[in-house]
CSV table of C-alpha atoms and ligand atoms in Angstrom, one decimal:
chain,number,residue,atom,x,y,z
A,10,UNK,CA,0.2,0.0,-0.1
A,11,UNK,CA,1.4,3.2,-1.0
A,12,UNK,CA,0.1,6.8,0.1
A,13,UNK,CA,0.9,9.8,-2.1
A,14,UNK,CA,-0.5,13.3,-2.4
A,15,UNK,CA,-2.8,15.2,-4.8
A,16,UNK,CA,-0.6,15.8,-8.1
A,17,UNK,CA,-2.4,18.0,-10.2
A,18,UNK,CA,-5.3,17.8,-12.8
A,19,UNK,CA,-4.9,14.4,-13.7
A,20,UNK,CA,-5.5,13.3,-10.6
A,21,UNK,CA,-9.1,15.0,-10.2
A,22,UNK,CA,-10.0,12.1,-12.9
A,23,UNK,CA,-8.5,9.4,-10.6
A,24,UNK,CA,-10.8,10.8,-7.7
A,25,UNK,CA,-13.7,10.4,-9.9
A,26,UNK,CA,-12.6,6.8,-11.1
A,27,UNK,CA,-12.6,5.5,-7.7
A,28,UNK,CA,-16.0,6.6,-7.1
A,29,UNK,CA,-17.3,5.1,-10.5
A,30,UNK,CA,-15.4,2.0,-9.9
A,31,UNK,CA,-17.1,1.2,-6.6
A,32,UNK,CA,-20.5,3.2,-6.8
A,33,UNK,CA,-23.5,1.8,-5.6
A,34,UNK,CA,-26.6,3.0,-4.1
A,35,UNK,CA,-25.3,3.1,-1.0
A,36,UNK,CA,-22.2,5.4,-1.6
A,37,UNK,CA,-22.1,9.0,-0.4
A,38,UNK,CA,-20.5,10.4,-3.3
A,39,UNK,CA,-21.1,10.3,-7.1
A,40,UNK,CA,-18.7,11.5,-9.4
A,41,UNK,CA,-20.8,14.8,-10.1
A,42,UNK,CA,-20.6,15.5,-6.3
A,43,UNK,CA,-16.4,15.6,-6.7
A,44,UNK,CA,-17.0,17.7,-10.7
A,45,UNK,CA,-19.2,20.0,-8.8
A,46,UNK,CA,-17.5,20.6,-5.3
A,47,UNK,CA,-14.0,20.7,-6.9
A,48,UNK,CA,-14.5,22.7,-9.8
A,49,UNK,CA,-16.7,25.4,-8.7
A,50,UNK,CA,-14.5,26.3,-5.3
A,51,UNK,CA,-11.5,25.2,-7.1
A,52,UNK,CA,-10.5,29.1,-7.0
A,53,UNK,CA,-11.1,29.7,-3.6
A,54,UNK,CA,-9.2,26.8,-2.1
A,55,UNK,CA,-6.1,28.8,-1.0
A,56,UNK,CA,-4.0,26.1,0.9
A,57,UNK,CA,-6.7,24.5,2.8
A,58,UNK,CA,-7.2,21.5,0.6
A,59,UNK,CA,-5.2,18.6,1.0
A,60,UNK,CA,-6.5,15.2,-1.0
A,61,UNK,CA,-4.4,12.1,-0.7
A,62,UNK,CA,-4.9,8.6,-2.4
A,63,UNK,CA,-3.9,5.2,-1.3
A,64,UNK,CA,-2.9,3.0,-3.7
A,65,UNK,CA,-2.5,-0.8,-4.0
A,66,UNK,CA,-0.3,-2.4,-7.0
A,67,UNK,CA,-1.0,0.9,-8.9
A,68,UNK,CA,-5.1,1.2,-8.6
A,69,UNK,CA,-6.3,3.6,-6.3
A,70,UNK,CA,-8.3,2.0,-3.4
A,71,UNK,CA,-8.7,5.0,-1.4
A,72,UNK,CA,-8.6,8.5,-0.7
A,73,UNK,CA,-9.2,11.7,1.5
A,74,UNK,CA,-10.1,15.1,0.8
A,75,UNK,CA,-9.3,17.2,3.6
A,76,UNK,CA,-10.6,20.7,4.2
A,77,UNK,CA,-8.9,22.3,6.5
A,78,UNK,CA,-9.4,22.7,9.3
A,79,UNK,CA,-12.5,21.1,9.7
A,80,UNK,CA,-13.5,18.7,7.2
A,81,UNK,CA,-12.6,15.4,5.5
A,82,UNK,CA,-14.4,13.4,2.5
A,83,UNK,CA,-13.6,9.9,1.8
A,84,UNK,CA,-14.0,7.0,-0.7
A,85,UNK,CA,-12.7,3.6,0.2
A,86,UNK,CA,-13.1,0.6,-2.3
A,87,UNK,CA,-15.6,-1.8,0.5
A,88,UNK,CA,-13.3,-4.9,-0.9
A,89,UNK,CA,-10.4,-2.7,1.1
A,90,UNK,CA,-11.8,-1.6,4.5
A,91,UNK,CA,-9.0,-1.7,6.6
A,92,UNK,CA,-7.4,1.3,4.3
A,93,UNK,CA,-10.5,3.6,6.2
A,94,UNK,CA,-8.1,3.6,9.2
A,95,UNK,CA,-5.3,5.3,7.6
A,96,UNK,CA,-7.3,7.9,5.5
A,97,UNK,CA,-8.6,8.6,8.9
A,98,UNK,CA,-5.4,8.7,11.0
A,99,UNK,CA,-3.7,10.9,7.9
A,100,UNK,CA,-6.8,13.6,8.8
A,101,UNK,CA,-6.6,13.3,12.5
A,102,UNK,CA,-2.9,14.5,11.8
A,103,UNK,CA,-4.1,17.7,9.7
A,104,UNK,CA,-7.0,18.6,11.8
A,105,UNK,CA,-7.5,17.1,15.3
A,106,UNK,CA,-11.0,18.6,15.8
A,107,UNK,CA,-12.0,18.0,12.1
A,108,UNK,CA,-15.5,16.2,11.3
A,109,UNK,CA,-16.4,13.7,8.8
A,110,UNK,CA,-19.8,13.1,6.7
A,111,UNK,CA,-20.7,9.9,5.4
A,112,UNK,CA,-23.9,8.4,4.2
A,113,UNK,CA,-25.1,6.3,7.0
A,114,UNK,CA,-25.2,2.9,5.0
A,115,UNK,CA,-21.3,3.4,4.6
A,116,UNK,CA,-20.6,0.6,7.6
A,117,UNK,CA,-17.1,0.4,6.5
A,118,UNK,CA,-16.8,3.6,7.1
A,119,UNK,CA,-18.6,4.7,10.0
A,120,UNK,CA,-16.9,1.2,12.2
A,121,UNK,CA,-13.4,3.2,11.2
A,122,UNK,CA,-14.5,6.1,12.4
A,123,UNK,CA,-16.0,5.1,15.8
A,124,UNK,CA,-12.7,2.5,16.0
A,125,UNK,CA,-10.5,6.0,15.8
A,126,UNK,CA,-12.4,7.8,18.5
A,127,UNK,CA,-15.5,9.7,16.5
A,128,UNK,CA,-19.3,9.8,17.3
A,129,UNK,CA,-22.2,10.8,15.0
A,130,UNK,CA,-23.7,14.7,15.6
A,131,UNK,CA,-27.3,13.7,15.6
A,132,UNK,CA,-27.7,17.5,16.2
A,133,UNK,CA,-26.0,18.4,12.8
A,134,UNK,CA,-27.9,18.9,9.9
A,135,UNK,CA,-27.9,16.7,7.4
A,136,UNK,CA,-28.6,15.9,3.7
A,137,UNK,CA,-31.1,12.6,2.3
A,138,UNK,CA,-30.4,10.7,-0.7
A,139,UNK,CA,-33.7,11.0,-3.1
A,140,UNK,CA,-33.7,8.4,-6.2
A,141,UNK,CA,-35.9,8.3,-9.0
A,142,UNK,CA,-36.5,5.8,-11.6
A,143,UNK,CA,-36.7,7.1,-14.7
A,144,UNK,CA,-38.8,4.7,-16.5
A,145,UNK,CA,-42.2,7.5,-15.8
A,146,UNK,CA,-41.4,11.0,-16.0
A,147,UNK,CA,-43.9,13.3,-16.2
A,148,UNK,CA,-43.8,15.8,-19.2
A,149,UNK,CA,-42.2,19.4,-17.8
A,150,UNK,CA,-44.4,22.3,-18.7
A,151,UNK,CA,-43.4,26.4,-18.1
A,152,UNK,CA,-46.2,29.4,-18.2
A,153,UNK,CA,-46.4,31.0,-21.7
A,154,UNK,CA,-43.7,33.0,-23.0
A,155,UNK,CA,-40.5,30.8,-20.8
A,156,UNK,CA,-38.4,28.3,-22.9
A,157,UNK,CA,-37.1,25.4,-21.3
A,158,UNK,CA,-33.7,24.3,-23.1
A,159,UNK,CA,-30.4,23.3,-22.3
A,160,UNK,CA,-27.4,25.7,-22.6
A,161,UNK,CA,-24.6,26.5,-25.2
A,162,UNK,CA,-21.2,26.3,-24.6
A,163,UNK,CA,-21.1,30.2,-25.4
A,164,UNK,CA,-23.3,31.0,-22.5
A,165,UNK,CA,-21.1,30.5,-19.6
A,166,UNK,CA,-21.6,34.3,-18.1
A,167,UNK,CA,-25.6,34.0,-18.1
A,168,UNK,CA,-25.7,30.7,-16.4
A,169,UNK,CA,-23.3,32.2,-14.3
A,170,UNK,CA,-25.3,35.0,-13.6
A,171,UNK,CA,-28.6,32.8,-13.5
A,172,UNK,CA,-27.2,30.5,-10.6
A,173,UNK,CA,-25.9,33.5,-8.7
A,174,UNK,CA,-29.6,35.1,-8.7
A,175,UNK,CA,-30.9,31.6,-7.5
A,176,UNK,CA,-28.3,31.3,-4.6
A,177,UNK,CA,-28.1,34.3,-3.2
A,178,UNK,CA,-30.4,33.7,-0.2
A,179,UNK,CA,-27.8,33.6,2.3
A,180,UNK,CA,-25.6,36.3,1.0
A,181,UNK,CA,-24.1,37.3,-2.0
A,182,UNK,CA,-23.2,33.8,-3.7
A,183,UNK,CA,-19.4,33.8,-4.4
A,184,UNK,CA,-19.8,31.8,-7.9
A,185,UNK,CA,-18.0,33.7,-10.6
A,186,UNK,CA,-18.3,33.4,-14.3
A,187,UNK,CA,-14.3,31.9,-14.5
A,188,UNK,CA,-16.0,29.3,-11.6
A,189,UNK,CA,-18.4,28.1,-13.4
A,190,UNK,CA,-16.3,28.1,-16.8
A,191,UNK,CA,-14.4,25.4,-14.8
A,192,UNK,CA,-17.6,23.4,-14.1
A,193,UNK,CA,-18.4,23.8,-17.8
A,194,UNK,CA,-15.0,22.0,-18.9
A,195,UNK,CA,-15.0,19.6,-15.8
A,196,UNK,CA,-15.5,16.1,-17.0
A,197,UNK,CA,-18.1,14.4,-18.0
A,198,UNK,CA,-20.4,18.1,-17.9
A,199,UNK,CA,-22.5,17.8,-20.8
A,200,UNK,CA,-24.4,21.0,-22.4
A,201,UNK,CA,-27.2,18.3,-23.2
A,202,UNK,CA,-27.9,17.8,-19.3
A,203,UNK,CA,-27.5,21.4,-18.3
A,204,UNK,CA,-30.9,22.6,-18.4
A,205,UNK,CA,-32.5,26.6,-17.5
A,206,UNK,CA,-35.6,28.3,-18.1
A,207,UNK,CA,-34.9,31.1,-20.1
A,208,UNK,CA,-38.0,33.9,-19.6
A,209,UNK,CA,-39.7,36.4,-21.7
A,210,UNK,CA,-37.0,39.2,-20.8
A,211,UNK,CA,-34.0,36.7,-21.5
A,212,UNK,CA,-33.1,35.7,-17.6
A,213,UNK,CA,-32.4,32.3,-16.7
A,214,UNK,CA,-34.8,32.1,-14.5
A,215,UNK,CA,-34.6,28.7,-13.0
A,216,UNK,CA,-31.9,26.1,-13.9
A,217,UNK,CA,-30.7,22.0,-13.2
A,218,UNK,CA,-27.6,20.9,-13.8
A,219,UNK,CA,-27.0,16.7,-14.0
A,220,UNK,CA,-24.1,14.9,-14.5
A,221,UNK,CA,-24.3,11.2,-16.0
A,222,UNK,CA,-22.5,8.2,-14.7
A,223,UNK,CA,-22.9,6.2,-17.9
A,224,UNK,CA,-21.1,2.7,-16.3
A,225,UNK,CA,-23.6,3.0,-13.4
A,226,UNK,CA,-26.0,4.5,-15.9
A,227,UNK,CA,-27.3,7.0,-12.8
A,228,UNK,CA,-27.2,10.9,-13.1
A,229,UNK,CA,-26.8,13.1,-10.4
A,230,UNK,CA,-28.8,16.3,-9.7
A,231,UNK,CA,-26.8,18.9,-8.6
A,232,UNK,CA,-27.0,22.0,-8.6
A,233,UNK,CA,-30.6,23.1,-9.1
A,234,UNK,CA,-32.3,27.1,-8.3
A,235,UNK,CA,-34.6,29.7,-9.1
A,236,UNK,CA,-34.1,32.8,-8.8
A,237,UNK,CA,-36.5,34.8,-5.9
A,238,UNK,CA,-38.8,36.5,-8.3
A,239,UNK,CA,-39.7,33.3,-10.2
A,240,UNK,CA,-40.0,30.9,-7.4
A,241,UNK,CA,-43.5,29.0,-7.0
A,242,UNK,CA,-44.3,29.0,-10.5
A,243,UNK,CA,-43.3,25.3,-11.1
A,244,UNK,CA,-39.8,26.7,-13.0
A,245,UNK,CA,-38.2,24.0,-11.1
A,246,UNK,CA,-40.1,21.3,-11.3
A,247,UNK,CA,-40.0,21.7,-15.1
A,248,UNK,CA,-35.9,22.3,-15.7
A,249,UNK,CA,-35.5,19.0,-13.3
A,250,UNK,CA,-37.9,17.0,-15.4
A,251,UNK,CA,-36.5,18.4,-18.9
A,252,UNK,CA,-32.9,17.4,-17.6
A,253,UNK,CA,-33.9,14.0,-16.4
A,254,UNK,CA,-36.0,13.3,-19.9
A,255,UNK,CA,-32.4,14.0,-21.6
A,256,UNK,CA,-30.8,11.8,-19.0
A,257,UNK,CA,-33.0,8.9,-20.1
A,258,UNK,CA,-32.1,10.0,-23.8
A,259,UNK,CA,-28.8,9.8,-23.0
A,260,UNK,CA,-29.2,6.0,-21.7
A,261,UNK,CA,-29.7,6.1,-17.9
A,262,UNK,CA,-31.7,4.1,-15.7
A,263,UNK,CA,-32.2,6.3,-12.6
A,264,UNK,CA,-30.7,9.7,-11.0
A,265,UNK,CA,-30.1,10.8,-7.3
A,266,UNK,CA,-30.2,13.9,-5.7
A,267,UNK,CA,-29.0,14.7,-2.1
A,268,UNK,CA,-31.2,18.0,-0.7
A,269,UNK,CA,-31.2,18.5,3.3
A,270,UNK,CA,-33.2,16.0,5.1
A,271,UNK,CA,-33.4,18.2,8.3
A,272,UNK,CA,-36.3,20.2,9.0
A,273,UNK,CA,-34.3,23.6,9.2
A,274,UNK,CA,-34.6,23.5,5.4
A,275,UNK,CA,-37.3,21.5,3.8
A,276,UNK,CA,-38.1,23.1,0.9
A,277,UNK,CA,-35.4,21.5,-1.6
A,278,UNK,CA,-36.7,18.0,-0.6
A,279,UNK,CA,-40.2,18.9,-1.0
A,280,UNK,CA,-39.2,19.8,-4.4
A,281,UNK,CA,-37.7,16.9,-5.4
A,282,UNK,CA,-40.7,14.5,-3.7
A,283,UNK,CA,-43.0,16.4,-5.4
A,284,UNK,CA,-41.1,15.3,-9.1
A,285,UNK,CA,-41.2,12.0,-8.0
A,286,UNK,CA,-37.5,11.0,-6.0
A,287,UNK,CA,-37.9,8.7,-3.0
A,288,UNK,CA,-35.6,9.5,-0.1
A,289,UNK,CA,-33.3,6.9,1.2
A,290,UNK,CA,-30.6,6.6,3.3
A,291,UNK,CA,-29.0,10.1,5.1
A,292,UNK,CA,-25.8,11.6,6.0
A,293,UNK,CA,-23.9,11.7,9.3
A,294,UNK,CA,-21.5,13.9,10.2
A,295,UNK,CA,-18.7,12.4,12.6
A,296,UNK,CA,-17.1,14.4,15.1
A,297,UNK,CA,-14.3,13.7,17.8
A,298,UNK,CA,-15.6,11.9,20.9
B,4,LIG,C1,-35.9,25.3,-3.9
B,4,LIG,C2,-36.2,25.8,-5.3
B,4,LIG,C3,-34.9,25.5,-6.3
B,4,LIG,C4,-37.6,25.9,-5.8
B,4,LIG,O1,-37.8,26.5,-6.5
B,4,LIG,P1,-39.3,26.8,-7.2
B,4,LIG,O2,-39.3,27.5,-8.6
B,4,LIG,O3,-39.9,28.1,-6.3
B,4,LIG,O4,-40.1,25.4,-7.3
B,4,LIG,P2,-41.1,25.3,-7.9
B,4,LIG,O5,-42.3,26.3,-7.9
B,4,LIG,O6,-41.0,24.6,-9.1
B,4,LIG,O7,-42.1,23.9,-7.2
B,4,LIG,C5,-42.4,22.8,-7.0
B,4,LIG,C6,-42.9,22.1,-5.3
B,4,LIG,O8,-41.6,22.5,-4.5
B,4,LIG,C7,-42.2,22.3,-3.3
B,4,LIG,N1,-41.7,23.6,-2.7
B,4,LIG,C8,-40.8,24.7,-3.7
B,4,LIG,N2,-40.8,25.8,-2.8
B,4,LIG,C9,-41.1,25.6,-1.9
B,4,LIG,C10,-41.2,26.0,-0.1
B,4,LIG,N3,-40.4,27.3,-0.2
B,4,LIG,N4,-42.0,25.8,0.6
B,4,LIG,C11,-42.0,24.4,0.7
B,4,LIG,N5,-42.5,23.9,-0.7
B,4,LIG,C12,-41.9,24.3,-1.8
B,4,LIG,C13,-43.6,22.7,-3.6
B,4,LIG,O9,-44.1,21.0,-3.0
B,4,LIG,C14,-43.6,22.8,-4.7
B,4,LIG,O10,-45.2,22.6,-5.3
B,4,LIG,P3,-46.8,23.4,-5.1
B,4,LIG,O11,-46.2,25.3,-5.4
B,4,LIG,O12,-47.2,23.1,-6.3
B,4,LIG,O13,-46.6,23.5,-3.9
B,4,LIG,C15,-35.9,27.6,-4.8
B,4,LIG,O14,-36.5,28.0,-3.7
B,4,LIG,C16,-34.0,27.9,-4.9
B,4,LIG,O15,-33.7,28.2,-5.9
B,4,LIG,N6,-33.8,27.9,-3.4
B,4,LIG,C17,-32.6,28.1,-3.4
B,4,LIG,C18,-31.6,27.1,-4.3
B,4,LIG,C19,-31.8,26.0,-3.5
B,4,LIG,O16,-31.8,25.4,-2.6
B,4,LIG,N7,-31.7,24.4,-4.5
B,4,LIG,C20,-32.4,23.3,-3.9
B,4,LIG,C21,-30.3,22.6,-3.5
B,4,LIG,S1,-30.9,20.9,-3.2
């Protein structure tokens, strides 16, 4: 077993390859989570990100992504569960008080975290995985004058502007045009799966981006938003449905999304459940005991 640090752009794909190779419906992360989180935040990471790989016979069997000082994400091949202890020890050496979030079903990770002295924080906000089969999708409908379509490559600035408009409820969104350009050039971004509702005045009123894992035939919806002045008119529902239809056309059989599951932020899960997504396992934040 060899540990090495993240060395550059090619390693981004290696993180995704491990997720894709080991993905099952009980996995916390989909390849799109890493594509979105790392590309949209890359410019702001400073020296706060540390990523390490554990390789066995030339194959990546685990990685840890420490967002210092406080959070660890990790993926460990369930066929090699013992490596989880090494990833956690590496993180503890970097961040004594840091926490780690996993899906409750990832028992190879929860047992390693508990053995390392972590315990679940039952009062922390959490996320609930939701899943939809693409067999029966309703037809999307938008009000007269609004247009549903996918984004074009030359529309980075408009796409970024629409995202900022939808994601500024908690203060102005930090996402820049350059950040969105990074998202739109990250693998496996496809413009055919990046949908908007265009308002009569040309605003991108609502949007939904889906990342497709064609090996596991599953898409991840991330992110979704609707600008405040256009809300409660069915636009987020319609843009999701349109993107899900495109996902099915691309060959997928199901999609997942992971909204907040706790009652402090119920509207996102209400939206997905109104489309037909069914709730499943939840995330858990493990903190040092
Ligand atoms: C969540 C969000 C995308 C909803 O957009 P929207 O266009 O207003 O949603 P829709 O009009 O399509 O709503 C469809 C259904 O979702 C649910 N819903 C949407 N907003 C809701 C709210 N504020 N409270 C409760 N349920 C809500 C309802 O079931 C609604 O159907 P109804 O209007 O017939 O009751 C929007 O509020 C937003 O962008 N918020 C900030 C970003 C965000 O949270 N994104 C989702 C993160 S995973």
